[in-house]
Amino acid sequence: YREQIPIDKGIDNSLALMTEGYKYITNRRERFGRDMFETRLLGGQRAICIAGEEAAKVFYDEEKIMRKGAAPKRIRQTIFGEKAIQTMDGASHEHRKALFMSFMSEDKLKEVVNITRDVYDQFIQKWEEMDKVVLFEESKELLTLVACRWAGVPLQSGEVKQRTNELAALFDSAAAIGPRHWRGRQARNSAESWIRNMIEQIRSGNMKADETILSKIANYRDSQGNLLNSQVAAVEVLNILRPIVAIAVYMTFCALAIHKFPKQSEKLSDADDAYNEMFVQEVRRYYPFFPFAAARVRKDFLWQGHDFKKGNLVLLDIYGTNHHPKLWKKPWLFNPNRFANRDDNPFDFIPQGGGDYYEGHRCPGEWLTIEVMKITTDIFARKMDYNVPAQNLEYSMMRMPSLPKSRFVFTSVKKIN
Ligand code: HEM
C-alpha cells in the first residue's frame, strides 16, 4: 500500500529546525500522531523525518540509505571536515572504519582509562586550590590533554588553551549560525593545519611517532593502497580528538544528574560497576546531545506506505527515539534501573547512532565515551567532596549541543582518601 504521509508545510523549515532544536521532530510526530513525516530543509529539499526502532533499522540499511551528499557544507566546514569518514559509503567506508575500530581494542581502551584517571588526579589537585570550578570549561581542557596523549599528538603546555578552544569550537559550531559558526570554521582551518603539519613531518621522517594513533592514520592506506591526502588524514585525526573533547558535554550532564537525582545517585556510592554503567547509560539516554542523524535515499524503496525516492534526505530522530514512549516506560523520568537486565538492541537506544560499528556509521567512540563517563560518575559520587552553589542549571532544548546555563559550578573541592 501507498499513502500520503503528513507534511510539515512550508518551502523551507530549516529555521523551525534550528529554533525548536531537539524537539523539532518530536513536536511534529506528536502533532501528526505518526513516526514519519515529510518536511523541507536545507534550501527546500524534501526530507523525511523518522523515529523509533523500525526507523533506525531502515536508516542503517546500507542497501537503502547512503551518506553521500547528506552532510551540508556548513557541517563539513565545522564538525566533520571535508572527505571525512562520515560522508563515505560501501567498501571504502568499511575499510576506513576498520582503522577507527582498531583504536578501540581492549588494550587501547585500558590505556585511555588510565590516562583519564591520571589527568583527573591532576585536575582534582588543582580544583582543591580554586574558589570556584566551572566543570564544562575544565572538562574540555582535561579531555584535550587526554585525547592528545592517547592519540600521540604532542601538545606544548603553552598551546593547551588554544587547542582546547579550537577542538571545542568544532563541535559547538555545527548547529550554530553567526559568530559561533564562524569561530568553528576558523578553528577547523587552524586545527587542520596544526595536524596536517605533523602528518607531513611523520611521512618525511622528521617526526618520530612510533605506534601512535597519529602515526597509524599518517601511514594508513585506503582500499586502493594509497596514503590519504595529508589534509584528509588531519581531518580523521581530528575525528578522534574533537569527539573526545565533546565528552565534556556528557561529563557535565553526569555531574548534573548526580546533583539533581540524589536518590538514583546514592546507589553509586556503594554499588558495583554495573550500577555505575546503568547510570551512565541513562545519562546518555535522558539528556540531549546529538539531535538526529542525516543520510540520503540510495535507491527508491517503499517503507510503511511511503515511497522513498532516490536522493531524498532522511533524518533519524536520535533524541526522539531515546524518548520514544513505545520503547521506554515513562521516558521523561531519570531511571538508571531501566537498564537492568536489558537485552542489547542496536536499534532502540541510539545516542551515538545505531546498527553495526564495522559495517555502518555507528559511533566508533561509544565504548570509550562510556568508560570516560564511568570514571566521571565514580569521581563525582565517590572520590570528591564538593558543594554545588545556587546557579542556573537549566539546559535549553534549542541550543545544540545543549548544556546547563551555568556550565555546572562547584566549590570547596576535597579529594576523598
Ligand atoms: C559517529 C555521537 C564520541 C568518533 C557518531 C554519530 C553519532 C555520534 C550520533 C553518527 C552516527 C550516524 O551517523 O549514524 C557521539 C557522541 C559522543 C561521541 C554523543 C560523545 C561525546 C565519540 C568519540 C569518538 C567518536 C569519543 C572517537 C574517539 C566518531 C566517528 C564517527 C562518529 C569517527 C563517524 C563514524 C562513521 O561515519 O562510520 N558519533 N560520538 N565519537 N563518532 Fe561519535
Coordinates of C-alpha atoms in Angstrom, one line a residue, residues 18 74-75 78-80 169-177 180-181 184 400-401:
M18 CA 17.1 25.5 14.4
R74 CA 28.2 24.1 6.9
I75 CA 28.6 20.8 8.7
T78 CA 32.9 22.8 11.1
I79 CA 32.3 19.5 12.9
F80 CA 33.1 16.8 10.2
A169 CA 34.6 25.1 18.7
L170 CA 34.4 22.3 16.1
F171 CA 31.5 20.7 17.9
D172 CA 30.0 23.8 19.3
S173 CA 29.6 25.5 15.9
A174 CA 27.9 22.8 13.8
A175 CA 24.3 23.8 14.5
A176 CA 25.1 27.5 15.1
I177 CA 24.6 30.5 12.9
R180 CA 29.5 30.8 16.8
H181 CA 29.5 29.2 13.3
G184 CA 34.1 26.9 14.2
M400 CA 22.7 22.3 20.1
P401 CA 24.7 20.9 21.9

